[in-house]
PDB file of C-alpha atoms and ligand atoms in Angstrom:
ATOM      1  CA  UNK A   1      -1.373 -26.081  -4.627  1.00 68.00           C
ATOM      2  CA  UNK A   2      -4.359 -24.042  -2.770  1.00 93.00           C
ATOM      3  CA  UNK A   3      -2.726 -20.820  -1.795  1.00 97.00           C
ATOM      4  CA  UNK A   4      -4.789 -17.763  -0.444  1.00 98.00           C
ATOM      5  CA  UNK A   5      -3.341 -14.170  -0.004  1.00 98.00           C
ATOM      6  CA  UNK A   6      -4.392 -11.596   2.774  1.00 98.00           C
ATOM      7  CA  UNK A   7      -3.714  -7.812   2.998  1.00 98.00           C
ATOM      8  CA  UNK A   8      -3.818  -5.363   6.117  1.00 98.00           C
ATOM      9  CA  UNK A   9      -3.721  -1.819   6.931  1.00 98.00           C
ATOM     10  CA  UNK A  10      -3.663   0.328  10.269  1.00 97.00           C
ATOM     11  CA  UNK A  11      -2.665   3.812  11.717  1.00 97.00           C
ATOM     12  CA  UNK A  12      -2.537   4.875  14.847  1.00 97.00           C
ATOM     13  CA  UNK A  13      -1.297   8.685  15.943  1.00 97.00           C
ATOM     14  CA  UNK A  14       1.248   9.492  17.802  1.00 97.00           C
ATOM     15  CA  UNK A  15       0.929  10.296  21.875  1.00 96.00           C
ATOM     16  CA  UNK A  16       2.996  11.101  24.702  1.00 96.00           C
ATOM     17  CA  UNK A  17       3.751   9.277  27.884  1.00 94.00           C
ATOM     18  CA  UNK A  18       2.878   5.739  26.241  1.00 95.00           C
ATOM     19  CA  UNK A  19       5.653   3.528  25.466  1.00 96.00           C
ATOM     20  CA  UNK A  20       6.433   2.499  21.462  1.00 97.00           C
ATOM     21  CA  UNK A  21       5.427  -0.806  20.740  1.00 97.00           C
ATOM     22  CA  UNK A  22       6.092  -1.730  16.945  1.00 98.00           C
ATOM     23  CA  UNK A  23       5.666  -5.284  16.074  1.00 97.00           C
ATOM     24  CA  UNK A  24       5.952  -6.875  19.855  1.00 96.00           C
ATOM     25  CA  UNK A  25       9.020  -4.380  20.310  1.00 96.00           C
ATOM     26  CA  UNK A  26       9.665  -1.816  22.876  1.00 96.00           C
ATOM     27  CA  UNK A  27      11.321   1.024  20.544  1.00 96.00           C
ATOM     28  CA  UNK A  28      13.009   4.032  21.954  1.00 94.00           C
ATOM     29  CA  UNK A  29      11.708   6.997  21.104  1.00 96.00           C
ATOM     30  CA  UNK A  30       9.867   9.822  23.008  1.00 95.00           C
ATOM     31  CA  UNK A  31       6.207   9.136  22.008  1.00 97.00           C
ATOM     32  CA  UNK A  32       4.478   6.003  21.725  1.00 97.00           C
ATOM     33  CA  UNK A  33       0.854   5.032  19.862  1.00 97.00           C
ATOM     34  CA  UNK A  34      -2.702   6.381  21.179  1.00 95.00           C
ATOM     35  CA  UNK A  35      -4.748   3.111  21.254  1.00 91.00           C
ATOM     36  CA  UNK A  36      -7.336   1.107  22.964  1.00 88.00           C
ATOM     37  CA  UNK A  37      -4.395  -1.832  23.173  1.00 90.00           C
ATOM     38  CA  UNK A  38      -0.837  -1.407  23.163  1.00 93.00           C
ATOM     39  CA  UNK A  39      -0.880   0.554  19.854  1.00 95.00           C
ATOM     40  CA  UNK A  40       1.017  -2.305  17.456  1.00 97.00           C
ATOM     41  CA  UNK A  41       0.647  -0.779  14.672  1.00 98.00           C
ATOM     42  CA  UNK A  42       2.385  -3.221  12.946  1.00 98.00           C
ATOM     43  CA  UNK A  43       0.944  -6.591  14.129  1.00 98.00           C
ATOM     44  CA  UNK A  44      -2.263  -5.223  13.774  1.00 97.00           C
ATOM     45  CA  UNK A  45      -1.710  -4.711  10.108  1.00 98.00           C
ATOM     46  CA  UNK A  46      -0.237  -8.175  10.124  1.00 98.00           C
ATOM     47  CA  UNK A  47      -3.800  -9.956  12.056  1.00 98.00           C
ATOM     48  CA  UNK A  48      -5.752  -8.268   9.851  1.00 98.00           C
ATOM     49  CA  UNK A  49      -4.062 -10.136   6.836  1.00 98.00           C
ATOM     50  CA  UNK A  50      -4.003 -13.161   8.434  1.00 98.00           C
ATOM     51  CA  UNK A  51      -7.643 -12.831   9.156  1.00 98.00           C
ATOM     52  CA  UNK A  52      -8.239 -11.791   5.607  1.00 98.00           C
ATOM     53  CA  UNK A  53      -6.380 -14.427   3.808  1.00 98.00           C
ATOM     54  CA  UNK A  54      -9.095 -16.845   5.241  1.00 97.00           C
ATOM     55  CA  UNK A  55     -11.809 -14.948   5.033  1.00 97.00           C
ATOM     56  CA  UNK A  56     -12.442 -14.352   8.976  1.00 96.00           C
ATOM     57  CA  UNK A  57     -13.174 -11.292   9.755  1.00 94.00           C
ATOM     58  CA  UNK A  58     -11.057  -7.871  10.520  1.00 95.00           C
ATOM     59  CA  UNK A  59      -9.446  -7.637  14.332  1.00 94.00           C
ATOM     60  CA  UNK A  60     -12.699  -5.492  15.113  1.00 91.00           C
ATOM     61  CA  UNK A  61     -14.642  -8.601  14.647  1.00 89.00           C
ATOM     62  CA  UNK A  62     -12.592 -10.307  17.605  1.00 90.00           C
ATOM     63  CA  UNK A  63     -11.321  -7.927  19.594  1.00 90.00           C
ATOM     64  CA  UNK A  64     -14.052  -4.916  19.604  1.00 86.00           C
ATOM     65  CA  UNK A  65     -12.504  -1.408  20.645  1.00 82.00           C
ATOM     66  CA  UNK A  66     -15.809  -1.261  22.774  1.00 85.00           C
ATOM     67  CA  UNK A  67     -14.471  -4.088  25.176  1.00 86.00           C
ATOM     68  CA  UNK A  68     -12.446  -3.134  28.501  1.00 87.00           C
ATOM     69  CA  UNK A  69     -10.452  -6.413  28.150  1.00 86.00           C
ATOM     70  CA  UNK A  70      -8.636  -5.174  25.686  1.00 83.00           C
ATOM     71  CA  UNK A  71      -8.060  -1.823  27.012  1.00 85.00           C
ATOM     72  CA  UNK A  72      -3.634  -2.026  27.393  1.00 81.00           C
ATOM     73  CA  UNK A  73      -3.999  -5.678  25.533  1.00 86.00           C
ATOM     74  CA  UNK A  74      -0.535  -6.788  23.876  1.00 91.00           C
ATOM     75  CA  UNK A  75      -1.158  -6.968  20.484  1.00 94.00           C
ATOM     76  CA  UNK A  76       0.465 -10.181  20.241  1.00 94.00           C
ATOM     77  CA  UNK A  77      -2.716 -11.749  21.710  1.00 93.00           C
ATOM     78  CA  UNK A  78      -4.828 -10.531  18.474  1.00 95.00           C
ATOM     79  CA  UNK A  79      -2.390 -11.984  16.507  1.00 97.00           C
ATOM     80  CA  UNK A  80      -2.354 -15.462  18.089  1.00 96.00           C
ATOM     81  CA  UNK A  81      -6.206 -15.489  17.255  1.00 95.00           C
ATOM     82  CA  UNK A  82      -5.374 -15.090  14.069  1.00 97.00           C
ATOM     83  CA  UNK A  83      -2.977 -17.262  13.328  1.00 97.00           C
ATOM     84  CA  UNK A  84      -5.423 -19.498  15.335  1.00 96.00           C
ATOM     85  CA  UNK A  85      -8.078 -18.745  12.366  1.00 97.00           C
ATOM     86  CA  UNK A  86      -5.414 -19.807   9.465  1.00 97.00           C
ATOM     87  CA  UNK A  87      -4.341 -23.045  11.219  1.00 97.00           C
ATOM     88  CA  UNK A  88      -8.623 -23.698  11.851  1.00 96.00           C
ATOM     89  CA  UNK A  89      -8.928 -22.884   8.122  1.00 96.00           C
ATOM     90  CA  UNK A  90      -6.288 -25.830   7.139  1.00 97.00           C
ATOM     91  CA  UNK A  91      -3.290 -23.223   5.981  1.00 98.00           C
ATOM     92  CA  UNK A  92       0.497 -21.969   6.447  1.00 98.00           C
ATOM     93  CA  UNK A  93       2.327 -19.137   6.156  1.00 98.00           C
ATOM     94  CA  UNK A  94       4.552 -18.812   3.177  1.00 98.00           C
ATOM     95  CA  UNK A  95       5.761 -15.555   3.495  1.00 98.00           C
ATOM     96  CA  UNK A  96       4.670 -12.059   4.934  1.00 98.00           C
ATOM     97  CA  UNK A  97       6.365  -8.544   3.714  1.00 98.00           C
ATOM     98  CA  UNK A  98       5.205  -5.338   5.376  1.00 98.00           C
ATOM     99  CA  UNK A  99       5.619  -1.574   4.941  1.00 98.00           C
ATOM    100  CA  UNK A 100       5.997   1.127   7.653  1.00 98.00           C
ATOM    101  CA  UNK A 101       5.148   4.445   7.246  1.00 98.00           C
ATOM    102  CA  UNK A 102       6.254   6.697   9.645  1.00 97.00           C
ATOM    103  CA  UNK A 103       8.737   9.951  10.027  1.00 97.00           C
ATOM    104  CA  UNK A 104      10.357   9.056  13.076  1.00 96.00           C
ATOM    105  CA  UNK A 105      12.039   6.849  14.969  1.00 97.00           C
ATOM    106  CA  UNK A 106      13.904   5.557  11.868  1.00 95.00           C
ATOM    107  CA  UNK A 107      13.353   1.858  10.944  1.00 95.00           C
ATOM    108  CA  UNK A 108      15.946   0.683   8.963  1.00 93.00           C
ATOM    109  CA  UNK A 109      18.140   0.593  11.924  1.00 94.00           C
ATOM    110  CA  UNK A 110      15.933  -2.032  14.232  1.00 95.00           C
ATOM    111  CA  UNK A 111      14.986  -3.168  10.777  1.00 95.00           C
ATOM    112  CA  UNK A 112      16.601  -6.658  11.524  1.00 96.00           C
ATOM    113  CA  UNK A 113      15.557  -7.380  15.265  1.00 97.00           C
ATOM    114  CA  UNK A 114      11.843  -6.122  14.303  1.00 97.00           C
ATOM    115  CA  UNK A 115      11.881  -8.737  11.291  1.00 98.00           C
ATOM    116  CA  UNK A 116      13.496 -11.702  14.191  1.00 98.00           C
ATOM    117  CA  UNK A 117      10.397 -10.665  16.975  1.00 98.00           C
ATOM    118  CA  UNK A 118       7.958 -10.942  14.056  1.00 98.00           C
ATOM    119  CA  UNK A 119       9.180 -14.067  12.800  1.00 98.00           C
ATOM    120  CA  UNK A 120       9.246 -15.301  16.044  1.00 98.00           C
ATOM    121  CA  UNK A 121       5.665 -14.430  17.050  1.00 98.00           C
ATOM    122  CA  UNK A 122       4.200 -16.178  13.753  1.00 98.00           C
ATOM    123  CA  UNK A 123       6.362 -19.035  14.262  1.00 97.00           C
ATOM    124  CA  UNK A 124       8.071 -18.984  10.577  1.00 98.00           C
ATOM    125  CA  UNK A 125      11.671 -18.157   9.760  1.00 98.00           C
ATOM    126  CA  UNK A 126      13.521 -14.662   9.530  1.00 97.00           C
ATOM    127  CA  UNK A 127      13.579 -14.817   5.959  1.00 97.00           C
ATOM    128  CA  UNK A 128       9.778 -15.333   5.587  1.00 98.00           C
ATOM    129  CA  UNK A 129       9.527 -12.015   7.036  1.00 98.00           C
ATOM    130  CA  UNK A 130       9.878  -8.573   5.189  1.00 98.00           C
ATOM    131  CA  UNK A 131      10.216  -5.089   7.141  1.00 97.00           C
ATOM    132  CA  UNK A 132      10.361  -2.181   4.859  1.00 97.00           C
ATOM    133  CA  UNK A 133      10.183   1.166   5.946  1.00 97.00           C
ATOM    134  CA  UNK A 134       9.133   4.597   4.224  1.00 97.00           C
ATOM    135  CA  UNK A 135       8.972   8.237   5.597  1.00 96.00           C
ATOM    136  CA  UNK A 136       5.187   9.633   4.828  1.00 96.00           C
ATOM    137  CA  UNK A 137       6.463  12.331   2.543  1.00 94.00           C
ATOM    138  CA  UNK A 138       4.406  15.050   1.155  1.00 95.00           C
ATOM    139  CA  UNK A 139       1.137  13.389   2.881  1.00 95.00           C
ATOM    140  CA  UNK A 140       1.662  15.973   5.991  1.00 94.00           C
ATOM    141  CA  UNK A 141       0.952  12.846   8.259  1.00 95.00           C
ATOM    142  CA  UNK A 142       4.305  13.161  10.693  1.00 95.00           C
ATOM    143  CA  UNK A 143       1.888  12.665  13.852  1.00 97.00           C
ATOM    144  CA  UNK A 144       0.832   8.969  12.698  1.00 98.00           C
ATOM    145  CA  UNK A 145       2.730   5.760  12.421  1.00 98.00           C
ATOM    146  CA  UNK A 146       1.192   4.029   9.383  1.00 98.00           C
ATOM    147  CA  UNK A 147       1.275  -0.172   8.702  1.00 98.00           C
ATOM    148  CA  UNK A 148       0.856  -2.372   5.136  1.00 98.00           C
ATOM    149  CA  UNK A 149       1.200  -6.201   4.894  1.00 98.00           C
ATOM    150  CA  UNK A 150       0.756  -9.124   2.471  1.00 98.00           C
ATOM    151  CA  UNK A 151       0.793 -12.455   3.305  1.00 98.00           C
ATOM    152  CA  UNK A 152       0.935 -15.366   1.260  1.00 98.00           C
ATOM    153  CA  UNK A 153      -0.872 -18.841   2.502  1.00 98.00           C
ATOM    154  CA  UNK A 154      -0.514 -22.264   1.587  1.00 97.00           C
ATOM    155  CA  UNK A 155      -3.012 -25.142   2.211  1.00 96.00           C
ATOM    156  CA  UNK A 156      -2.048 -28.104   4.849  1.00 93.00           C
ATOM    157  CA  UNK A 157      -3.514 -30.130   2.997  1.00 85.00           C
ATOM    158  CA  UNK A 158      -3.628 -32.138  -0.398  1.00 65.00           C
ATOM    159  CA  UNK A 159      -2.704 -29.565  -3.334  1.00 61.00           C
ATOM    160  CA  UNK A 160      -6.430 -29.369  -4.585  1.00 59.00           C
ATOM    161  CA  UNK A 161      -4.905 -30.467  -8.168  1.00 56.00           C
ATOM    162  CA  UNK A 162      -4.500 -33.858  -6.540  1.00 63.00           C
ATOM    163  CA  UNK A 163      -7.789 -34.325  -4.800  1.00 64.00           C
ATOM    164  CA  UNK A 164      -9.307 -33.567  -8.293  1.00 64.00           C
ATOM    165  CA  UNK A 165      -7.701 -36.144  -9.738  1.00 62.00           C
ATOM    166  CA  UNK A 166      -8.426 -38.262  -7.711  1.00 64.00           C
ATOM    167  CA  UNK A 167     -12.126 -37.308  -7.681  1.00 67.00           C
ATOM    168  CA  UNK A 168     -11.828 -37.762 -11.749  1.00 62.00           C
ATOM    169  CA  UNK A 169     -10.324 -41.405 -11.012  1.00 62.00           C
ATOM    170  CA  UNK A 170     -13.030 -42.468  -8.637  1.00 65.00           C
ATOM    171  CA  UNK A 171     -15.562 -41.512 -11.083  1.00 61.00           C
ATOM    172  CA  UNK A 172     -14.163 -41.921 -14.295  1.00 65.00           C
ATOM    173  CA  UNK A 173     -13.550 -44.589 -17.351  1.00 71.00           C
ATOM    174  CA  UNK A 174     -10.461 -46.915 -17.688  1.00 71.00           C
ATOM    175  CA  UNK A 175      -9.067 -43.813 -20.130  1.00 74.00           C
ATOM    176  CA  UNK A 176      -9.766 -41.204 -17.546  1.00 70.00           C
ATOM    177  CA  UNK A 177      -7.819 -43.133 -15.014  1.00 66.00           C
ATOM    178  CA  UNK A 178      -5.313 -44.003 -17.000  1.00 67.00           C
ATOM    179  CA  UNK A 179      -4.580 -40.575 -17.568  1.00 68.00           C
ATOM    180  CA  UNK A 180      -4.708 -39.513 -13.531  1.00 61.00           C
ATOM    181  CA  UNK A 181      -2.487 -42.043 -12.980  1.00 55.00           C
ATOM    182  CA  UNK A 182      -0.168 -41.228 -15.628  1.00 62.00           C
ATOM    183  CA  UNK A 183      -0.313 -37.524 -14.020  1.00 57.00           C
ATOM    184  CA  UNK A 184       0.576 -38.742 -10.225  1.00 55.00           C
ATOM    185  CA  UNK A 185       2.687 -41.228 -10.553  1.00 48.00           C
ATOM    186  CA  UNK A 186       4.273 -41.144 -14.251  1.00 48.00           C
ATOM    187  CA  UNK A 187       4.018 -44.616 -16.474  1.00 44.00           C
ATOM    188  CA  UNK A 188       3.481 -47.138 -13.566  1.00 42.00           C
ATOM    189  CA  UNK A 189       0.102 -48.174 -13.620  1.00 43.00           C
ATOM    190  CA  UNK A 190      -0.234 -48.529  -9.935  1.00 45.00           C
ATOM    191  CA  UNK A 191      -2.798 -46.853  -8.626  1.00 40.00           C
ATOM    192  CA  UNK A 192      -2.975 -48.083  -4.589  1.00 45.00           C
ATOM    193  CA  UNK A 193      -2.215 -44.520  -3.931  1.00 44.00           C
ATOM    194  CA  UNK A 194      -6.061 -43.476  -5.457  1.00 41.00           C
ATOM    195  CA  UNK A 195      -7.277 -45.716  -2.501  1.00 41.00           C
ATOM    196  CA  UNK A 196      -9.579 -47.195  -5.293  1.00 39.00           C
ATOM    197  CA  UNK A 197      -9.040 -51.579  -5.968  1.00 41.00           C
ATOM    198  CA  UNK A 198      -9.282 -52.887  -9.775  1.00 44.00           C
ATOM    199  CA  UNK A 199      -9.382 -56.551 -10.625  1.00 43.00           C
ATOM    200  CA  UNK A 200      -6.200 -57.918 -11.533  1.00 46.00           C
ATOM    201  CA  UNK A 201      -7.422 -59.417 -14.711  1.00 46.00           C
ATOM    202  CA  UNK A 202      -9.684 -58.324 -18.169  1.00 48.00           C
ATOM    203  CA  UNK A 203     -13.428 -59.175 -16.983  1.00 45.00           C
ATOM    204  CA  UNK A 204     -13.971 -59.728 -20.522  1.00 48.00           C
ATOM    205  CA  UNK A 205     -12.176 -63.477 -19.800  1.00 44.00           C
ATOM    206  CA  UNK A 206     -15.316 -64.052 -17.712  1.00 44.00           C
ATOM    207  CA  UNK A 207     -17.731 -64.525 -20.703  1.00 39.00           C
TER     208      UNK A 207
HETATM  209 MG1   MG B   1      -4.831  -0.652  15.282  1.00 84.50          MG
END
């Protein structure tokens, strides 16, 4: 089966008067994230992954700092383009699993709602989701909110194994396709799922 896997990073510090946005939540807490957008820290770790897995680009790439409309932007948008890319690029999420890293507000207790919103913004299940969190000890960084995350893709499509094989039968002797049939289907010797006709009798009896 074709799978792909992405990875993404960002930080963003700490500011005052600015609301807390972490992964399409409105958190609590007395000082939100200096950015150009709304700050996401987390979902724009997340787009950059997606974007990654299939080879499209970082979120500068679509959505430049440099342009006004995304001066306030919901992160969420970015990360609809890029789940945009992955579905254009003929793949699935599996799973994602992120890291936090940040001293305050504590994570572990939104944990579980943060992991639902996320879920529910890629379109996958709960449990496809991972939201880990870790205080930034000993790096002296207690003024930044810092975001990791994996994800794992899987192809739409045929599992590439297949289409070989039945590249292999299209081209191939009698053995060869004897074989990739043997491999997709077991023993039976029907092979109307290759797409490819045989004649139903030895040609040899021709001569
Ligand atoms: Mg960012």
């Amino acid at each position: 089966m074709s799978m792909r896997i992405g990875y993404g990073f960002d930080s963003h510090a700490f500011k005052a008067g600015v609301p807390l946005v972490i992964g399409g939540l409105v958190i609590e807490h007395s000082e939100g994230l200096a950015g150009h957008s709304d700050g996401d820290v987390l979902l724009h770790a997340i787009t950059d992954a997606l974007l990654g897995a299939v080879s499209a680009g970082d979120i500068g790439t679509f959505f430049p700092p440099s342009d006004p409309r995304w001066k306030g932007a919901a992160s969420s948008v970015f990360l609809q383009t890029a789940l945009e890319e992955v579905a254009t690029a003929g793949y699935k999420i599996v799973n994602i699993d992120t890291v936090l890293v940040m001293a305050q507000p504590k994570i572990v207790p939104i944990a579980g709602e943060l992991r639902e919103r996320v879920a529910e913004l890629l379109g996958v299940k709960p449990g496809e989701v991972g939201i880990k969190a870790k205080t930034p000890e000993g790096l002296g960084l207690d003024h930044v909110a810092m975001a990791h995350c994996t994800v794992l893709l899987e192809s739409l499509h045929a599992p590439e194994a297949l289409e070989h094989m039945v590249a292999t039968a299209d081209a191939g002797s009698e053995e060869e396709l004897n074989a990739v049939v043997e491999g997709l289907i077991g023993s039976r010797r029907d092979i109307s799922a290759l797409g490819r006709k045989v004649t139903p009798f030895d040609t040899d009896d021709l001569t």
